[in-house]
PDB file of C-alpha atoms in Angstrom:
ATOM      1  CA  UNK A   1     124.345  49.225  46.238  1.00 54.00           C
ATOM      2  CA  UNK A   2     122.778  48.484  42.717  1.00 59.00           C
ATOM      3  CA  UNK A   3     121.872  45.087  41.878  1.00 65.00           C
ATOM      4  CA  UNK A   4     125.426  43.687  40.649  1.00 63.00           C
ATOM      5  CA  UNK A   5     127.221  44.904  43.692  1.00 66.00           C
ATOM      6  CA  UNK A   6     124.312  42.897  45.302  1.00 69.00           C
ATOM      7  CA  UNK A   7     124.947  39.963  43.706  1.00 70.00           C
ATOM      8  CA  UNK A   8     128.591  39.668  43.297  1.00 77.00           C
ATOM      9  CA  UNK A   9     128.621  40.097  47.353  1.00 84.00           C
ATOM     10  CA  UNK A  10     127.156  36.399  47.875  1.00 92.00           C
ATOM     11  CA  UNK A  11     128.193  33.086  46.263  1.00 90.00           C
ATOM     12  CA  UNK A  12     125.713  30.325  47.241  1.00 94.00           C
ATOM     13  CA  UNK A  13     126.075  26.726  45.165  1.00 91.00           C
ATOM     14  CA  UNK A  14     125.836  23.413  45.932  1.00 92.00           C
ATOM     15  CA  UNK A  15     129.224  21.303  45.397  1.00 92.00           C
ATOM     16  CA  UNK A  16     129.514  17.455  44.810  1.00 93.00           C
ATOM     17  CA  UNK A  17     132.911  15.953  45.018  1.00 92.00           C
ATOM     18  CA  UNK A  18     132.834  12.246  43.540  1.00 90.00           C
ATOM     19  CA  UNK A  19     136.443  11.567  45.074  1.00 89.00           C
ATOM     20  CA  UNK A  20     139.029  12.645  47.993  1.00 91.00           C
ATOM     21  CA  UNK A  21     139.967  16.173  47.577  1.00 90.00           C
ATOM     22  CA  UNK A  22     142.347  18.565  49.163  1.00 91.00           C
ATOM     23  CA  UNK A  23     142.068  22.129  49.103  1.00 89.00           C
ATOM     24  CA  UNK A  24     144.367  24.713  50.570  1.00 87.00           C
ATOM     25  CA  UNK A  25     143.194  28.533  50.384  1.00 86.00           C
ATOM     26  CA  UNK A  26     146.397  30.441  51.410  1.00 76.00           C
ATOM     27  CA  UNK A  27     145.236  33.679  50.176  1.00 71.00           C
ATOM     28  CA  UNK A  28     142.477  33.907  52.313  1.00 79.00           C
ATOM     29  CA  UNK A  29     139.022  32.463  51.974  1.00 87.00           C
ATOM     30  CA  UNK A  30     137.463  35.695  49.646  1.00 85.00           C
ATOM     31  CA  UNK A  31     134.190  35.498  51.544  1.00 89.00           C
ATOM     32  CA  UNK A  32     132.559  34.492  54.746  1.00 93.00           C
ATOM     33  CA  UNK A  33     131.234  31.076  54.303  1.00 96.00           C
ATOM     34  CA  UNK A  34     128.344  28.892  55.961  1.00 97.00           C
ATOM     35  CA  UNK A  35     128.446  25.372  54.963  1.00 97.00           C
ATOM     36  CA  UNK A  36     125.867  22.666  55.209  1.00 98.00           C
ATOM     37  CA  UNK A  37     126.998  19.128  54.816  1.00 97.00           C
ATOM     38  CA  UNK A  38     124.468  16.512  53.078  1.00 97.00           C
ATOM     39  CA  UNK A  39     126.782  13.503  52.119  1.00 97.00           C
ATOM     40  CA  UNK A  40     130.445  12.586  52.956  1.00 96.00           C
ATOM     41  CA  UNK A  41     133.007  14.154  55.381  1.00 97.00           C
ATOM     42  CA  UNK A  42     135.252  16.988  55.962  1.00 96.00           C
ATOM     43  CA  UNK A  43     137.886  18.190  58.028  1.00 96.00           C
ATOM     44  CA  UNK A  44     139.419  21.851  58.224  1.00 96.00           C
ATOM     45  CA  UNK A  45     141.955  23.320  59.599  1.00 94.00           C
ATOM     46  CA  UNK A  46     144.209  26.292  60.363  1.00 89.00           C
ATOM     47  CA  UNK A  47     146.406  27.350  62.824  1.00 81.00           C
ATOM     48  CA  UNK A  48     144.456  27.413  65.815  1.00 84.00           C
ATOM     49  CA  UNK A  49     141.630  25.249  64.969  1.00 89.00           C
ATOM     50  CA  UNK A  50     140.598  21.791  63.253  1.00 94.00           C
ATOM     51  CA  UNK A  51     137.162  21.156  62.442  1.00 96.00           C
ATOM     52  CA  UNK A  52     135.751  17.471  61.513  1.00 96.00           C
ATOM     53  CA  UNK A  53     132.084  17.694  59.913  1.00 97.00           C
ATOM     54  CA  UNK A  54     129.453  14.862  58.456  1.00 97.00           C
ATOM     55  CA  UNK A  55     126.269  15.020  57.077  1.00 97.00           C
ATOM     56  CA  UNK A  56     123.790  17.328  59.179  1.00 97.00           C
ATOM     57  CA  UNK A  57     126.655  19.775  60.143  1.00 97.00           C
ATOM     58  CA  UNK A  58     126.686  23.216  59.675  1.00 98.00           C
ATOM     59  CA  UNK A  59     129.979  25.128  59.904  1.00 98.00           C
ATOM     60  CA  UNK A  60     131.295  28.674  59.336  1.00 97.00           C
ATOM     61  CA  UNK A  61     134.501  29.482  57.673  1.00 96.00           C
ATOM     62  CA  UNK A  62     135.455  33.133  58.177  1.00 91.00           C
ATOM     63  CA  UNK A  63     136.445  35.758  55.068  1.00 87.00           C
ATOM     64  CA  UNK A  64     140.425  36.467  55.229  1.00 82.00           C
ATOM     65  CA  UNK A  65     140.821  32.380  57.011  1.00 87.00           C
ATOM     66  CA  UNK A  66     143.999  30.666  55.367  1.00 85.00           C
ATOM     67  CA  UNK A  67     143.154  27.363  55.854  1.00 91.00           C
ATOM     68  CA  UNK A  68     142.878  23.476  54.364  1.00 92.00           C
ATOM     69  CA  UNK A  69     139.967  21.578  53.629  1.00 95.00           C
ATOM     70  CA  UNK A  70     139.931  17.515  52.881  1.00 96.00           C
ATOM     71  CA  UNK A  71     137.240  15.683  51.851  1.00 95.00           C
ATOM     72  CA  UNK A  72     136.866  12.246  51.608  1.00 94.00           C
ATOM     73  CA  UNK A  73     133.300   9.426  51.588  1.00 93.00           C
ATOM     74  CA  UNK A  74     133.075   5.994  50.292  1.00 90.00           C
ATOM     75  CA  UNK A  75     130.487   7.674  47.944  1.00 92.00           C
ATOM     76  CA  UNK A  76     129.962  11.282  46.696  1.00 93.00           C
ATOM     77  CA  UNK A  77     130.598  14.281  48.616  1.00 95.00           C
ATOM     78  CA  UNK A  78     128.169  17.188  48.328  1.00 95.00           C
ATOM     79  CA  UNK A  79     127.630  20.390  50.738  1.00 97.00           C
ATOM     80  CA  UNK A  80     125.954  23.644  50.225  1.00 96.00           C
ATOM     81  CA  UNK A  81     128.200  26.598  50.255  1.00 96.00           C
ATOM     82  CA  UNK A  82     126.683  29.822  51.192  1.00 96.00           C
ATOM     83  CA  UNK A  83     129.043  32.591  50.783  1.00 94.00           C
ATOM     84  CA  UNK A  84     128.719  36.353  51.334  1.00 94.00           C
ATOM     85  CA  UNK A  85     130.963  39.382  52.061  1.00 88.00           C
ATOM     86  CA  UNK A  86     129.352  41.646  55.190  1.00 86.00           C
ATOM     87  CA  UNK A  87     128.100  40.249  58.156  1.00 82.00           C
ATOM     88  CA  UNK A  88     124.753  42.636  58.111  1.00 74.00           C
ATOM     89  CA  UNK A  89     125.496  43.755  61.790  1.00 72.00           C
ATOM     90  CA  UNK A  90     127.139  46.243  63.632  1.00 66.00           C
ATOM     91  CA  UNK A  91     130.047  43.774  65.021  1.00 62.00           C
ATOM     92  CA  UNK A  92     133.633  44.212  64.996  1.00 65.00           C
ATOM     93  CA  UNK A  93     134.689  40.813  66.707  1.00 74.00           C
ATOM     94  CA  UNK A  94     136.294  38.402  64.179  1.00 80.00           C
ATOM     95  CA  UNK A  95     134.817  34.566  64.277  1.00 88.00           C
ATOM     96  CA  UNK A  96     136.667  31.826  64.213  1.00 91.00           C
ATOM     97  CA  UNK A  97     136.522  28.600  61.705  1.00 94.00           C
ATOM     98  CA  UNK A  98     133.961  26.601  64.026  1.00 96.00           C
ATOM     99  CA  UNK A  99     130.624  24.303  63.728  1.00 96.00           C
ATOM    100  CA  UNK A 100     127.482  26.123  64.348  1.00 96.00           C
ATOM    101  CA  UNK A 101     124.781  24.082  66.163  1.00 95.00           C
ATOM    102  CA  UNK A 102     121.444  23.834  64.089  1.00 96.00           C
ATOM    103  CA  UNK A 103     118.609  24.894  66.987  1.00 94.00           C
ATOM    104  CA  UNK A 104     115.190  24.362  66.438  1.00 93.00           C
ATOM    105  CA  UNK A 105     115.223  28.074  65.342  1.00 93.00           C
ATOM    106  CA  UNK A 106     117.277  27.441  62.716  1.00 95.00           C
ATOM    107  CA  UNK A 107     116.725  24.247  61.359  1.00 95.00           C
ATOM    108  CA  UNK A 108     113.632  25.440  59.079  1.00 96.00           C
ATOM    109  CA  UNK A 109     115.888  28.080  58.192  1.00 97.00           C
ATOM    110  CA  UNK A 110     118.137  26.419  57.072  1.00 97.00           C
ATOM    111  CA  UNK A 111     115.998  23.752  55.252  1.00 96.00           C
ATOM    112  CA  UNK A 112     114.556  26.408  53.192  1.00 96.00           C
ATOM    113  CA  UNK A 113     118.016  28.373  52.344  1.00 97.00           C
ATOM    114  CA  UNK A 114     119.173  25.129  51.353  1.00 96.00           C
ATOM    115  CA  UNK A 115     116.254  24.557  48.411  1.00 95.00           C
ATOM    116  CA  UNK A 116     116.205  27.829  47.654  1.00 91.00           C
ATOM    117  CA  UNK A 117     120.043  28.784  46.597  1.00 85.00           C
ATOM    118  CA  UNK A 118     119.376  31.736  43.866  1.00 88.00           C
ATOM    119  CA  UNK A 119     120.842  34.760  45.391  1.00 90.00           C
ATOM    120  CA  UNK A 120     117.492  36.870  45.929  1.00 90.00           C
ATOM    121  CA  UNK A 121     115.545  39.101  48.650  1.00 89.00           C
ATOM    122  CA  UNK A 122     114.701  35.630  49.813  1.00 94.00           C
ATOM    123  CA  UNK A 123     117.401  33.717  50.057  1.00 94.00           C
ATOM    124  CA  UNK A 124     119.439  36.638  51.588  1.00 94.00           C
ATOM    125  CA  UNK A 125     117.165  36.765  54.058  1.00 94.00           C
ATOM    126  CA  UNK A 126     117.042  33.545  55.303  1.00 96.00           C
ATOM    127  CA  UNK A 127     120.863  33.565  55.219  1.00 96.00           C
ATOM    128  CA  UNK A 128     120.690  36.674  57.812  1.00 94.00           C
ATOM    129  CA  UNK A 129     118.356  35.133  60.021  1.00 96.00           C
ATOM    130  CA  UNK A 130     120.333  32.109  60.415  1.00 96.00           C
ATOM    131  CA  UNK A 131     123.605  34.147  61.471  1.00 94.00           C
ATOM    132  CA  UNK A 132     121.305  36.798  63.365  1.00 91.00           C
ATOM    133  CA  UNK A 133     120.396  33.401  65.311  1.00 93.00           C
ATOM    134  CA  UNK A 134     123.741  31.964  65.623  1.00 93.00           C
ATOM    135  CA  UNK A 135     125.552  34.946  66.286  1.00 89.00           C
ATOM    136  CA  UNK A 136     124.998  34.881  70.212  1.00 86.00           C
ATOM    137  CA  UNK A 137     127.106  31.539  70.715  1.00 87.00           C
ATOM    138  CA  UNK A 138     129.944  31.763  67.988  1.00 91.00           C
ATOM    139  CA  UNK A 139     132.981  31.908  69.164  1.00 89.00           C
ATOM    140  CA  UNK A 140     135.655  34.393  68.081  1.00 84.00           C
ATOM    141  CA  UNK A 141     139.388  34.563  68.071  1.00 76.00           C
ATOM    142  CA  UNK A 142     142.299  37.368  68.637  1.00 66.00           C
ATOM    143  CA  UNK A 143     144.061  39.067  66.249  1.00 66.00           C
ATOM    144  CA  UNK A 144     147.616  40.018  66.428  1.00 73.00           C
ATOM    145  CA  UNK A 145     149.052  43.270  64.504  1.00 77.00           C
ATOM    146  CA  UNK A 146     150.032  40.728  61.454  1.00 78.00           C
ATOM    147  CA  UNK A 147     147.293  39.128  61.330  1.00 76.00           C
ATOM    148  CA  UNK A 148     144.950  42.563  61.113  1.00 78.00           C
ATOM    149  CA  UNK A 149     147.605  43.715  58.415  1.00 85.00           C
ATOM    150  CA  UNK A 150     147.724  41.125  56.186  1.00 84.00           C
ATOM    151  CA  UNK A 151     143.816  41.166  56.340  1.00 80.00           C
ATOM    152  CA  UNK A 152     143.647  44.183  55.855  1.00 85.00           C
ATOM    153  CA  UNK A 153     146.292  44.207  52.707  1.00 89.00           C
ATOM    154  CA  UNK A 154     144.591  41.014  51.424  1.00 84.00           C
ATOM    155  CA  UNK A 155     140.984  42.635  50.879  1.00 82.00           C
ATOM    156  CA  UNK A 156     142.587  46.183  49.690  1.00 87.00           C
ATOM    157  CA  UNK A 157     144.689  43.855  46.920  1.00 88.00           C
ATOM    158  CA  UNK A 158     141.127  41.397  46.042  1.00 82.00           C
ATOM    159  CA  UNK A 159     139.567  45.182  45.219  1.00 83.00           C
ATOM    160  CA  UNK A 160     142.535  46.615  43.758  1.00 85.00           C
ATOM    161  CA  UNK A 161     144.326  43.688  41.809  1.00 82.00           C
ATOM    162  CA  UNK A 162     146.547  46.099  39.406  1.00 81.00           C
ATOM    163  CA  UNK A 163     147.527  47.482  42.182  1.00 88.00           C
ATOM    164  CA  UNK A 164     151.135  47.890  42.583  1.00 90.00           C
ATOM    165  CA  UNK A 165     152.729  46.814  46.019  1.00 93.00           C
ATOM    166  CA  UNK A 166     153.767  50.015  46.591  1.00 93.00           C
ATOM    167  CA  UNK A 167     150.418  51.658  46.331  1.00 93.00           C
ATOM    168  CA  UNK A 168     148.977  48.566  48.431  1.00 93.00           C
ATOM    169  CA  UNK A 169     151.497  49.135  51.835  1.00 92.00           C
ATOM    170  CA  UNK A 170     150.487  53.084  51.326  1.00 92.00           C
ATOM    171  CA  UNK A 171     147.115  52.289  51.725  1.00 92.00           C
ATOM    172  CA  UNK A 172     147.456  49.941  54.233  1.00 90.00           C
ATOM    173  CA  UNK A 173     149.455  53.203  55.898  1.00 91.00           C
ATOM    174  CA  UNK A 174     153.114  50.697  56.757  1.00 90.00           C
ATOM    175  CA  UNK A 175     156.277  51.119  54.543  1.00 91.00           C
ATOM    176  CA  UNK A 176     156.584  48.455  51.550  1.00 92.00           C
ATOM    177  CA  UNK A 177     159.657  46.383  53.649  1.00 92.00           C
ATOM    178  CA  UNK A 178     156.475  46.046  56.690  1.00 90.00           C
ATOM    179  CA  UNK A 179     153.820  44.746  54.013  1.00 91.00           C
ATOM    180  CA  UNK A 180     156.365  41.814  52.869  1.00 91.00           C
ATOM    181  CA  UNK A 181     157.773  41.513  56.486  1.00 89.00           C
ATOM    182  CA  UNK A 182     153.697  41.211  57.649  1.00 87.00           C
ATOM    183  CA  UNK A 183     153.065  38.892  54.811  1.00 87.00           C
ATOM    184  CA  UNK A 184     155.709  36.569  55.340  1.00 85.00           C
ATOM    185  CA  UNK A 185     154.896  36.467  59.068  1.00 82.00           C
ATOM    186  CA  UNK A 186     150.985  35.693  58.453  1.00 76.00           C
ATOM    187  CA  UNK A 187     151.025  33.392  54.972  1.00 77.00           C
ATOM    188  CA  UNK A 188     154.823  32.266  54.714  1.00 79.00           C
ATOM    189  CA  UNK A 189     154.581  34.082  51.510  1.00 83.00           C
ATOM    190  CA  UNK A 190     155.211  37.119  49.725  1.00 89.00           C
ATOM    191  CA  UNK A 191     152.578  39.755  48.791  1.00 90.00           C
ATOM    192  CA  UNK A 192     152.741  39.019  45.134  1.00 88.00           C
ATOM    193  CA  UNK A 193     151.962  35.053  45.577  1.00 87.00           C
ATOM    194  CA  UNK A 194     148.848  35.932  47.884  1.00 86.00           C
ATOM    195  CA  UNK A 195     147.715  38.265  44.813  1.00 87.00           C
ATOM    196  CA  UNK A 196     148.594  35.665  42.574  1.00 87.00           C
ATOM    197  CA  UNK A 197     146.874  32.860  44.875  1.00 84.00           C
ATOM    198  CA  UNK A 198     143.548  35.460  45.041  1.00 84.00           C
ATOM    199  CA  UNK A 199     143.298  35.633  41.168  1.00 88.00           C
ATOM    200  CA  UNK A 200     143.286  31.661  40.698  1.00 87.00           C
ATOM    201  CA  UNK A 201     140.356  31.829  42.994  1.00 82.00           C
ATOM    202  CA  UNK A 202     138.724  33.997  41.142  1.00 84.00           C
ATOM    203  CA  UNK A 203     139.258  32.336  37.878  1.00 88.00           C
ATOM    204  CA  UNK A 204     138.125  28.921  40.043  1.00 86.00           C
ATOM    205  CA  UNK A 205     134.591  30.892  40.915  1.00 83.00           C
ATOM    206  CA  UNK A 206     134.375  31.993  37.101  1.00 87.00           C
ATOM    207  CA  UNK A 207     134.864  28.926  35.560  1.00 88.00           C
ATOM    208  CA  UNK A 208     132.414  26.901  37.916  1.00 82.00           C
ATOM    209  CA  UNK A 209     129.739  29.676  38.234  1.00 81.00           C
ATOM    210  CA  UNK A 210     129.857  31.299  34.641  1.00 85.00           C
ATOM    211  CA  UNK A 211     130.408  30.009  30.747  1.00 87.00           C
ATOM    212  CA  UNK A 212     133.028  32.661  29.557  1.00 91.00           C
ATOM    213  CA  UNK A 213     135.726  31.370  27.878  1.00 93.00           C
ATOM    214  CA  UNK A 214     139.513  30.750  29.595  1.00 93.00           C
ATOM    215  CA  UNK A 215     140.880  33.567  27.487  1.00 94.00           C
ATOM    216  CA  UNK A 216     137.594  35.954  28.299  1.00 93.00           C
ATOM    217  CA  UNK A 217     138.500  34.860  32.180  1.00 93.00           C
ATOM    218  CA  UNK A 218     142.315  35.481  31.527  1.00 92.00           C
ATOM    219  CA  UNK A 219     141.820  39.072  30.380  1.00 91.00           C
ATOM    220  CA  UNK A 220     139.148  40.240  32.771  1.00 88.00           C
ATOM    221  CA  UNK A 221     141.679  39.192  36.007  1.00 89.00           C
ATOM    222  CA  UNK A 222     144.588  40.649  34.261  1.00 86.00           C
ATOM    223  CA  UNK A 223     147.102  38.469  33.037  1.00 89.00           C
ATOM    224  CA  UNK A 224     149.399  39.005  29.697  1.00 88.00           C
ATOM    225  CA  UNK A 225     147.940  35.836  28.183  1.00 92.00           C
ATOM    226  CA  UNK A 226     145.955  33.120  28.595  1.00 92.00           C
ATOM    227  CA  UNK A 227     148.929  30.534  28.023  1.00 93.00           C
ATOM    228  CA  UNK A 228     150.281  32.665  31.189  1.00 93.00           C
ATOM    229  CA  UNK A 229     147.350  32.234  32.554  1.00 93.00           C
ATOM    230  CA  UNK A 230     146.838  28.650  31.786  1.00 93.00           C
ATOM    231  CA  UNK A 231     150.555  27.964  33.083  1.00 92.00           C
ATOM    232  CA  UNK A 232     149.993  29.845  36.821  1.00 90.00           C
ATOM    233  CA  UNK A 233     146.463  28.214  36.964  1.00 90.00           C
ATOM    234  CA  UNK A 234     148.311  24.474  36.148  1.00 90.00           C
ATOM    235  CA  UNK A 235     151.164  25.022  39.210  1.00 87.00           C
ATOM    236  CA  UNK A 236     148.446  26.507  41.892  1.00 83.00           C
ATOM    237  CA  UNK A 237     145.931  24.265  41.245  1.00 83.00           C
ATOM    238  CA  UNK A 238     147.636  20.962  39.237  1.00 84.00           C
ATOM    239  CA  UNK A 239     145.647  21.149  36.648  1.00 86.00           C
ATOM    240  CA  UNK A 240     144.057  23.364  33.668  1.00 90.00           C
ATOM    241  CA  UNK A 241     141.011  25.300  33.839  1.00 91.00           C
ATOM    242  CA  UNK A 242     139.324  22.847  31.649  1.00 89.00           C
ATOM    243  CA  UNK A 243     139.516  20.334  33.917  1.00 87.00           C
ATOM    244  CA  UNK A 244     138.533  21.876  36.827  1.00 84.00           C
ATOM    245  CA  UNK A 245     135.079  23.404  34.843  1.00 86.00           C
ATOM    246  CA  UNK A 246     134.579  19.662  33.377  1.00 81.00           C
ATOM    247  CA  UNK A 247     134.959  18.461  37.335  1.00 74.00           C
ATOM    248  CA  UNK A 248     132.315  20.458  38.581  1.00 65.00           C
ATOM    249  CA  UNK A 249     130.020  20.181  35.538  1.00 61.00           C
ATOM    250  CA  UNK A 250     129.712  16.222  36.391  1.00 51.00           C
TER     251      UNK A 250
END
């Protein structure tokens, strides 16, 4: 793995919300995500599970989950969001969305990940200790056939995004009829608005982790134009990309 592979395979930031806020990430949450609350409250939920946290929780939101987050304080909201793409184990159970207690063992752990949120040797490794110490009591969840499909189908598309849906069911080794039959079984959707739902995102990580330009962003997820672009981003999101970068600036 060379050192942008490294990088682009975690996402750790701190986020501060200064009003109620709901999210809903149908596609798929893109990573595997530990959160650590400081200020305000959250719940989230998906099918089989709702989670309430505060401030002092630590909770684990797992890559592929299609689920809803709302947020709401009297005051700001702000959590750390620590997000990365392999579990660094040999494991083939799949976690569910849960809180993860904070032992003695971790707490320090944790303390230090949180003050230290560049993605280096460091901060990696703290991250992997804390899951290597939490891994014995987190509880995991069945699968059905859909739900391993459209998995599946979502992470091939998030690597492959010009991908055609032809070439995406081939891979995924089912006819094109099963992909959209899977797809509206797991997500209520088709195919092509999970794609759609995985570039906004995208374009939602770019603008709040990077400075390139909407039209630089546009062009490098693969959309005709960045008034195309601008128009998809509007009715998935209400509102433009400027606003959303100006939100998270503040």
């Amino acid at each position: 793995m060379n050192r942008a592979e490294f990088r682009n395979s975690f996402l750790f930031a701190q986020y501060t919300l200064h009003e109620y806020r709901h999210n809903h990430i149908s596609p798929g949450a893109p990573r595997h995500y530990l959160g650590y609350m400081h200020e305000g409250y959250g719940r989230l939920q998906n099918r089989e599970v709702t989670l309430e946290v505060g401030p002092g929780d630590l909770f684990y939101i797992p890559k592929g989950c299609n689920y809803h987050s709302y947020w709401h304080n009297e005051g700001d909201i702000r959590f750390d969001s620590f997000g990365f793409v392999h579990f660094p184990f040999e494991d083939e159970r799949v976690f569910s969305l849960q809180a993860i207690p904070i032992t003695s063992g971790i707490r320090p752990l944790l303390e230090q990940l949180s003050a230290h949120k560049t993605v280096d040797g460091l901060s990696v490794g703290l991250l992997y200790q804390i899951l290597q110490a939490a891994l014995p009591s987190m509880a995991t969840t069945p699968q059905t056939a859909y739900d391993q499909l459209g998995a599946m189908a979502s992470h091939y598309m998030q690597q492959h995004p010009k991908e055609t849906m032809t070439a995406v069911a081939k891979a995924c080794g089912v006819s094109e009829s099963a992909l959209y039959a899977c797809f509206r079984r797991a997500y209520g959707k088709t195919p092509i608005a999970v794609r759609q739902e995985q570039l906004i995102q995208q374009a939602i990580g770019l603008l709040t982790t990077t400075d390139l330009a909407v039209e630089e962003i546009s062009e490098q997820l693969g959309f005709s134009s960045a008034a195309y672009f601008r128009k998809v981003f509007r009715q998935h999101t209400g509102s433009s990309p400027r606003k959303v970068r100006q939100r998270h600036l503040l």
